[in-house]
Amino acid sequence: MLFRPLYQFPARVQRWYRHVLWRCNVAQRAVYLTFDDGPIPEMTPKILAILREKQVKATFFCVGDNARKYPELLRMILADGHRVGNHTFHHLPGLKTSLSAYLRDVSDCDALLRQAGAQMDKPLFRPPYGRMKSSQKRELLNAGYTIVLWDVLTHDYNKAYAPEKMLEVIQRYTRNGSIVVFHDSLKSSERMLEVLPKAIDFWRQEGYELRIL
């Protein structure tokens, strides 16, 4: 039996962690697909190929240093019409990082994304590991960022999760406005690539529209 808090934070937790985005347009039957940690050559082109085949747009929360190493992959993401968000430059753990260092790392990632041509007038930010200090959250909100967490965690990075279990999580916990997080990383690898097209098919069969943040 699935233990709900591992996959979807209860409403009371979401209300406590205020002023961040967990779900979108909860009255509408829509899903918002997101990917963290890329871009990397081993995964990003394969993800983009699936999304292209399925005619789906998504949001990629990019690590700035990966985008620096592989600028052609960032250009591919943007050329395919996907949105990009900031995931810090070095995938910093907010709870272990000073406010000044954290903000500097976010700024460095932001500058690189802008230089690549990303539209950052309404910037999106997702904290690595989904955790950050209150001071970091406050400063980024004041700077105009929308801080995006998630409503469904697929656990694609966890080797203990077979593709079948991942798909069960998605099927059980998707609801109106769910923001779903996958990972554009080696840890997610084959499990995510197997589950992604099946998840897209499931959402469409259930009448969900796949939207971009």
PDB file of C-alpha atoms in Angstrom:
ATOM      1  CA  MET A   1       0.000   0.000   0.000  1.00  0.00           C
ATOM      2  CA  LEU A   2       1.335   3.434  -0.921  1.00  0.00           C
ATOM      3  CA  PHE A   3       2.162   5.866   1.886  1.00  0.00           C
ATOM      4  CA  ARG A   4       0.698   9.146   0.721  1.00  0.00           C
ATOM      5  CA  PRO A   5       3.176  11.685   2.175  1.00  0.00           C
ATOM      6  CA  LEU A   6       6.016  10.105   0.211  1.00  0.00           C
ATOM      7  CA  TYR A   7       4.379  11.056  -3.063  1.00  0.00           C
ATOM      8  CA  GLN A   8       2.086  13.985  -2.390  1.00  0.00           C
ATOM      9  CA  PHE A   9       2.323  16.397   0.521  1.00  0.00           C
ATOM     10  CA  PRO A  10      -0.957  16.780   2.436  1.00  0.00           C
ATOM     11  CA  ALA A  11      -2.921  20.001   2.027  1.00  0.00           C
ATOM     12  CA  ARG A  12      -2.005  21.147   5.537  1.00  0.00           C
ATOM     13  CA  VAL A  13       1.697  20.937   4.683  1.00  0.00           C
ATOM     14  CA  GLN A  14       1.165  22.828   1.464  1.00  0.00           C
ATOM     15  CA  ARG A  15      -0.714  25.542   3.336  1.00  0.00           C
ATOM     16  CA  TRP A  16       2.070  25.778   5.908  1.00  0.00           C
ATOM     17  CA  TYR A  17       4.734  26.222   3.217  1.00  0.00           C
ATOM     18  CA  ARG A  18       3.021  29.298   1.886  1.00  0.00           C
ATOM     19  CA  HIS A  19       3.641  31.515  -1.132  1.00  0.00           C
ATOM     20  CA  VAL A  20       5.044  28.709  -3.271  1.00  0.00           C
ATOM     21  CA  LEU A  21       3.354  26.915  -6.144  1.00  0.00           C
ATOM     22  CA  TRP A  22       2.321  23.304  -5.554  1.00  0.00           C
ATOM     23  CA  ARG A  23      -0.542  23.023  -8.042  1.00  0.00           C
ATOM     24  CA  CYS A  24      -1.947  25.154 -10.875  1.00  0.00           C
ATOM     25  CA  ASN A  25      -5.564  25.910 -11.764  1.00  0.00           C
ATOM     26  CA  VAL A  26      -6.986  23.272  -9.445  1.00  0.00           C
ATOM     27  CA  ALA A  27     -10.476  23.624 -10.930  1.00  0.00           C
ATOM     28  CA  GLN A  28      -9.212  22.520 -14.352  1.00  0.00           C
ATOM     29  CA  ARG A  29      -8.321  19.009 -15.514  1.00  0.00           C
ATOM     30  CA  ALA A  30      -4.712  19.705 -16.369  1.00  0.00           C
ATOM     31  CA  VAL A  31      -1.241  18.392 -15.527  1.00  0.00           C
ATOM     32  CA  TYR A  32       2.011  20.355 -15.531  1.00  0.00           C
ATOM     33  CA  LEU A  33       5.054  18.281 -16.405  1.00  0.00           C
ATOM     34  CA  THR A  34       8.459  19.328 -15.045  1.00  0.00           C
ATOM     35  CA  PHE A  35      12.029  18.010 -15.169  1.00  0.00           C
ATOM     36  CA  ASP A  36      14.845  18.817 -12.740  1.00  0.00           C
ATOM     37  CA  ASP A  37      18.655  18.775 -12.850  1.00  0.00           C
ATOM     38  CA  GLY A  38      19.524  18.803 -16.580  1.00  0.00           C
ATOM     39  CA  PRO A  39      20.484  19.335 -19.230  1.00  0.00           C
ATOM     40  CA  ILE A  40      22.819  16.393 -19.800  1.00  0.00           C
ATOM     41  CA  PRO A  41      23.681  14.627 -23.083  1.00  0.00           C
ATOM     42  CA  GLU A  42      22.765  11.153 -21.812  1.00  0.00           C
ATOM     43  CA  MET A  43      19.149  12.079 -21.041  1.00  0.00           C
ATOM     44  CA  THR A  44      17.927  15.423 -22.351  1.00  0.00           C
ATOM     45  CA  PRO A  45      17.776  14.524 -26.081  1.00  0.00           C
ATOM     46  CA  LYS A  46      15.837  11.347 -25.253  1.00  0.00           C
ATOM     47  CA  ILE A  47      13.344  13.263 -23.127  1.00  0.00           C
ATOM     48  CA  LEU A  48      12.916  15.868 -25.846  1.00  0.00           C
ATOM     49  CA  ALA A  49      12.323  13.138 -28.432  1.00  0.00           C
ATOM     50  CA  ILE A  50       9.516  11.646 -26.321  1.00  0.00           C
ATOM     51  CA  LEU A  51       7.923  15.035 -25.736  1.00  0.00           C
ATOM     52  CA  ARG A  52       8.182  15.856 -29.427  1.00  0.00           C
ATOM     53  CA  GLU A  53       6.582  12.558 -30.425  1.00  0.00           C
ATOM     54  CA  LYS A  54       3.779  13.032 -27.877  1.00  0.00           C
ATOM     55  CA  GLN A  55       3.402  16.735 -28.729  1.00  0.00           C
ATOM     56  CA  VAL A  56       3.821  17.817 -25.130  1.00  0.00           C
ATOM     57  CA  LYS A  57       5.441  20.939 -23.692  1.00  0.00           C
ATOM     58  CA  ALA A  58       7.136  20.894 -20.308  1.00  0.00           C
ATOM     59  CA  THR A  59       9.211  22.995 -17.924  1.00  0.00           C
ATOM     60  CA  PHE A  60      12.880  22.168 -17.380  1.00  0.00           C
ATOM     61  CA  PHE A  61      14.423  23.400 -14.134  1.00  0.00           C
ATOM     62  CA  CYS A  62      18.033  23.628 -15.243  1.00  0.00           C
ATOM     63  CA  VAL A  63      21.212  23.468 -13.214  1.00  0.00           C
ATOM     64  CA  GLY A  64      23.282  26.374 -14.484  1.00  0.00           C
ATOM     65  CA  ASP A  65      26.566  24.479 -14.575  1.00  0.00           C
ATOM     66  CA  ASN A  66      25.015  21.757 -16.745  1.00  0.00           C
ATOM     67  CA  ALA A  67      23.611  24.382 -19.097  1.00  0.00           C
ATOM     68  CA  ARG A  68      27.074  25.973 -19.226  1.00  0.00           C
ATOM     69  CA  LYS A  69      28.683  22.646 -20.153  1.00  0.00           C
ATOM     70  CA  TYR A  70      26.033  21.728 -22.725  1.00  0.00           C
ATOM     71  CA  PRO A  71      24.684  24.969 -24.231  1.00  0.00           C
ATOM     72  CA  GLU A  72      23.452  23.126 -27.317  1.00  0.00           C
ATOM     73  CA  LEU A  73      21.068  21.126 -25.132  1.00  0.00           C
ATOM     74  CA  LEU A  74      19.658  24.261 -23.549  1.00  0.00           C
ATOM     75  CA  ARG A  75      19.126  25.659 -27.047  1.00  0.00           C
ATOM     76  CA  MET A  76      17.325  22.439 -28.026  1.00  0.00           C
ATOM     77  CA  ILE A  77      14.975  22.759 -25.054  1.00  0.00           C
ATOM     78  CA  LEU A  78      14.133  26.331 -25.978  1.00  0.00           C
ATOM     79  CA  ALA A  79      13.862  25.616 -29.697  1.00  0.00           C
ATOM     80  CA  ASP A  80      11.257  22.932 -28.984  1.00  0.00           C
ATOM     81  CA  GLY A  81       9.104  25.496 -27.199  1.00  0.00           C
ATOM     82  CA  HIS A  82       9.629  24.318 -23.631  1.00  0.00           C
ATOM     83  CA  ARG A  83      10.007  26.644 -20.677  1.00  0.00           C
ATOM     84  CA  VAL A  84      13.083  26.744 -18.473  1.00  0.00           C
ATOM     85  CA  GLY A  85      13.382  27.562 -14.804  1.00  0.00           C
ATOM     86  CA  ASN A  86      16.225  28.171 -12.379  1.00  0.00           C
ATOM     87  CA  HIS A  87      17.520  25.280 -10.246  1.00  0.00           C
ATOM     88  CA  THR A  88      20.616  27.163  -8.974  1.00  0.00           C
ATOM     89  CA  PHE A  89      23.968  27.076 -10.720  1.00  0.00           C
ATOM     90  CA  HIS A  90      25.536  24.287  -8.650  1.00  0.00           C
ATOM     91  CA  HIS A  91      22.456  22.407  -7.339  1.00  0.00           C
ATOM     92  CA  LEU A  92      23.021  23.912  -3.912  1.00  0.00           C
ATOM     93  CA  PRO A  93      21.331  22.497  -0.797  1.00  0.00           C
ATOM     94  CA  GLY A  94      19.601  25.566   0.573  1.00  0.00           C
ATOM     95  CA  LEU A  95      19.602  24.454   4.201  1.00  0.00           C
ATOM     96  CA  LYS A  96      23.403  24.149   4.148  1.00  0.00           C
ATOM     97  CA  THR A  97      24.142  27.336   2.198  1.00  0.00           C
ATOM     98  CA  SER A  98      24.363  30.919   3.379  1.00  0.00           C
ATOM     99  CA  LEU A  99      21.850  33.433   2.073  1.00  0.00           C
ATOM    100  CA  SER A 100      24.430  35.440   0.120  1.00  0.00           C
ATOM    101  CA  ALA A 101      25.995  32.373  -1.505  1.00  0.00           C
ATOM    102  CA  TYR A 102      22.582  30.964  -2.400  1.00  0.00           C
ATOM    103  CA  LEU A 103      21.353  34.190  -3.985  1.00  0.00           C
ATOM    104  CA  ARG A 104      24.601  34.572  -5.922  1.00  0.00           C
ATOM    105  CA  ASP A 105      24.252  31.032  -7.283  1.00  0.00           C
ATOM    106  CA  VAL A 106      20.651  31.680  -8.334  1.00  0.00           C
ATOM    107  CA  SER A 107      21.710  34.930 -10.004  1.00  0.00           C
ATOM    108  CA  ASP A 108      24.497  33.180 -11.926  1.00  0.00           C
ATOM    109  CA  CYS A 109      22.052  30.569 -13.235  1.00  0.00           C
ATOM    110  CA  ASP A 110      19.553  33.270 -14.133  1.00  0.00           C
ATOM    111  CA  ALA A 111      22.163  35.189 -16.133  1.00  0.00           C
ATOM    112  CA  LEU A 112      23.165  32.094 -18.096  1.00  0.00           C
ATOM    113  CA  LEU A 113      19.550  31.243 -18.965  1.00  0.00           C
ATOM    114  CA  ARG A 114      18.904  34.812 -20.101  1.00  0.00           C
ATOM    115  CA  GLN A 115      22.039  34.773 -22.235  1.00  0.00           C
ATOM    116  CA  ALA A 116      20.747  31.643 -23.979  1.00  0.00           C
ATOM    117  CA  GLY A 117      17.546  33.452 -24.895  1.00  0.00           C
ATOM    118  CA  ALA A 118      15.185  32.149 -22.223  1.00  0.00           C
ATOM    119  CA  GLN A 119      12.278  34.412 -21.356  1.00  0.00           C
ATOM    120  CA  MET A 120      12.893  35.319 -17.725  1.00  0.00           C
ATOM    121  CA  ASP A 121      10.509  38.250 -17.231  1.00  0.00           C
ATOM    122  CA  LYS A 122       8.462  36.036 -14.888  1.00  0.00           C
ATOM    123  CA  PRO A 123      11.194  33.689 -13.654  1.00  0.00           C
ATOM    124  CA  LEU A 124      10.524  30.283 -12.159  1.00  0.00           C
ATOM    125  CA  PHE A 125      12.658  28.775  -9.415  1.00  0.00           C
ATOM    126  CA  ARG A 126      12.705  25.330  -7.869  1.00  0.00           C
ATOM    127  CA  PRO A 127      14.979  24.754  -4.862  1.00  0.00           C
ATOM    128  CA  PRO A 128      17.165  21.661  -5.138  1.00  0.00           C
ATOM    129  CA  TYR A 129      15.820  18.868  -2.934  1.00  0.00           C
ATOM    130  CA  GLY A 130      12.669  20.953  -2.471  1.00  0.00           C
ATOM    131  CA  ARG A 131      14.111  22.647   0.620  1.00  0.00           C
ATOM    132  CA  MET A 132      15.342  26.133   1.382  1.00  0.00           C
ATOM    133  CA  LYS A 133      15.646  28.564   4.274  1.00  0.00           C
ATOM    134  CA  SER A 134      12.876  31.056   4.977  1.00  0.00           C
ATOM    135  CA  SER A 135      15.311  33.900   4.291  1.00  0.00           C
ATOM    136  CA  GLN A 136      16.149  32.462   0.876  1.00  0.00           C
ATOM    137  CA  LYS A 137      12.491  32.031   0.027  1.00  0.00           C
ATOM    138  CA  ARG A 138      11.671  35.564   1.140  1.00  0.00           C
ATOM    139  CA  GLU A 139      14.446  37.162  -0.908  1.00  0.00           C
ATOM    140  CA  LEU A 140      13.593  35.231  -4.068  1.00  0.00           C
ATOM    141  CA  LEU A 141       9.895  36.051  -3.766  1.00  0.00           C
ATOM    142  CA  ASN A 142      10.807  39.719  -3.284  1.00  0.00           C
ATOM    143  CA  ALA A 143      12.968  39.497  -6.424  1.00  0.00           C
ATOM    144  CA  GLY A 144       9.941  38.381  -8.448  1.00  0.00           C
ATOM    145  CA  TYR A 145      10.535  34.633  -8.701  1.00  0.00           C
ATOM    146  CA  THR A 146       7.693  32.137  -8.621  1.00  0.00           C
ATOM    147  CA  ILE A 147       8.926  29.295  -6.415  1.00  0.00           C
ATOM    148  CA  VAL A 148       7.635  25.992  -7.800  1.00  0.00           C
ATOM    149  CA  LEU A 149       7.509  22.767  -5.808  1.00  0.00           C
ATOM    150  CA  TRP A 150       5.360  19.811  -6.849  1.00  0.00           C
ATOM    151  CA  ASP A 151       2.169  17.903  -6.225  1.00  0.00           C
ATOM    152  CA  VAL A 152       3.317  14.461  -7.447  1.00  0.00           C
ATOM    153  CA  LEU A 153       6.805  13.092  -6.823  1.00  0.00           C
ATOM    154  CA  THR A 154       7.562  10.177  -9.138  1.00  0.00           C
ATOM    155  CA  HIS A 155      10.664   8.851  -7.294  1.00  0.00           C
ATOM    156  CA  ASP A 156      12.313   8.236 -10.659  1.00  0.00           C
ATOM    157  CA  TYR A 157      15.719   8.839  -9.031  1.00  0.00           C
ATOM    158  CA  ASN A 158      15.214   5.965  -6.586  1.00  0.00           C
ATOM    159  CA  LYS A 159      16.555   2.632  -7.847  1.00  0.00           C
ATOM    160  CA  ALA A 160      14.211   0.807  -5.461  1.00  0.00           C
ATOM    161  CA  TYR A 161      11.249   1.975  -7.528  1.00  0.00           C
ATOM    162  CA  ALA A 162      10.431  -0.230 -10.502  1.00  0.00           C
ATOM    163  CA  PRO A 163       8.778   1.483 -13.481  1.00  0.00           C
ATOM    164  CA  GLU A 164       5.515  -0.236 -12.588  1.00  0.00           C
ATOM    165  CA  LYS A 165       5.529   1.297  -9.113  1.00  0.00           C
ATOM    166  CA  MET A 166       6.367   4.727 -10.487  1.00  0.00           C
ATOM    167  CA  LEU A 167       3.424   4.516 -12.871  1.00  0.00           C
ATOM    168  CA  GLU A 168       1.168   3.394 -10.021  1.00  0.00           C
ATOM    169  CA  VAL A 169       2.186   6.483  -8.039  1.00  0.00           C
ATOM    170  CA  ILE A 170       1.385   8.736 -10.986  1.00  0.00           C
ATOM    171  CA  GLN A 171      -1.959   7.102 -11.658  1.00  0.00           C
ATOM    172  CA  ARG A 172      -3.034   7.177  -8.025  1.00  0.00           C
ATOM    173  CA  TYR A 173      -2.002  10.698  -7.072  1.00  0.00           C
ATOM    174  CA  THR A 174      -2.523  12.826 -10.172  1.00  0.00           C
ATOM    175  CA  ARG A 175      -5.344  15.294  -9.693  1.00  0.00           C
ATOM    176  CA  ASN A 176      -6.511  18.586 -11.186  1.00  0.00           C
ATOM    177  CA  GLY A 177      -3.608  20.983 -11.462  1.00  0.00           C
ATOM    178  CA  SER A 178      -0.906  18.524 -10.416  1.00  0.00           C
ATOM    179  CA  ILE A 179       2.665  19.652 -10.968  1.00  0.00           C
ATOM    180  CA  VAL A 180       4.570  16.416 -11.611  1.00  0.00           C
ATOM    181  CA  VAL A 181       8.340  16.184 -11.187  1.00  0.00           C
ATOM    182  CA  PHE A 182      10.672  13.891 -13.113  1.00  0.00           C
ATOM    183  CA  HIS A 183      14.451  14.197 -13.258  1.00  0.00           C
ATOM    184  CA  ASP A 184      16.652  14.857 -16.265  1.00  0.00           C
ATOM    185  CA  SER A 185      19.513  12.955 -14.657  1.00  0.00           C
ATOM    186  CA  LEU A 186      21.485   9.736 -14.831  1.00  0.00           C
ATOM    187  CA  LYS A 187      19.925   8.537 -11.574  1.00  0.00           C
ATOM    188  CA  SER A 188      16.481   8.464 -13.175  1.00  0.00           C
ATOM    189  CA  SER A 189      17.794   6.980 -16.407  1.00  0.00           C
ATOM    190  CA  GLU A 190      15.914   4.011 -17.841  1.00  0.00           C
ATOM    191  CA  ARG A 191      13.066   4.064 -15.310  1.00  0.00           C
ATOM    192  CA  MET A 192      11.984   7.575 -16.218  1.00  0.00           C
ATOM    193  CA  LEU A 193      12.327   7.050 -19.958  1.00  0.00           C
ATOM    194  CA  GLU A 194      10.136   3.952 -19.739  1.00  0.00           C
ATOM    195  CA  VAL A 195       7.477   5.570 -17.584  1.00  0.00           C
ATOM    196  CA  LEU A 196       7.247   9.009 -19.219  1.00  0.00           C
ATOM    197  CA  PRO A 197       5.393   8.011 -22.420  1.00  0.00           C
ATOM    198  CA  LYS A 198       3.092   5.705 -20.452  1.00  0.00           C
ATOM    199  CA  ALA A 199       2.290   8.510 -18.017  1.00  0.00           C
ATOM    200  CA  ILE A 200       1.482  10.883 -20.876  1.00  0.00           C
ATOM    201  CA  ASP A 201      -0.820   8.277 -22.409  1.00  0.00           C
ATOM    202  CA  PHE A 202      -2.521   7.736 -19.041  1.00  0.00           C
ATOM    203  CA  TRP A 203      -3.125  11.435 -18.479  1.00  0.00           C
ATOM    204  CA  ARG A 204      -4.657  11.837 -21.888  1.00  0.00           C
ATOM    205  CA  GLN A 205      -6.852   8.778 -21.473  1.00  0.00           C
ATOM    206  CA  GLU A 206      -8.092  10.284 -18.199  1.00  0.00           C
ATOM    207  CA  GLY A 207      -8.913  13.568 -19.888  1.00  0.00           C
ATOM    208  CA  TYR A 208      -6.051  15.659 -18.538  1.00  0.00           C
ATOM    209  CA  GLU A 209      -4.616  18.428 -20.683  1.00  0.00           C
ATOM    210  CA  LEU A 210      -0.837  18.672 -20.481  1.00  0.00           C
ATOM    211  CA  ARG A 211       0.149  22.304 -20.015  1.00  0.00           C
ATOM    212  CA  ILE A 212       3.307  24.299 -19.558  1.00  0.00           C
ATOM    213  CA  LEU A 213       3.857  26.372 -16.407  1.00  0.00           C
TER     214      LEU A 213
END
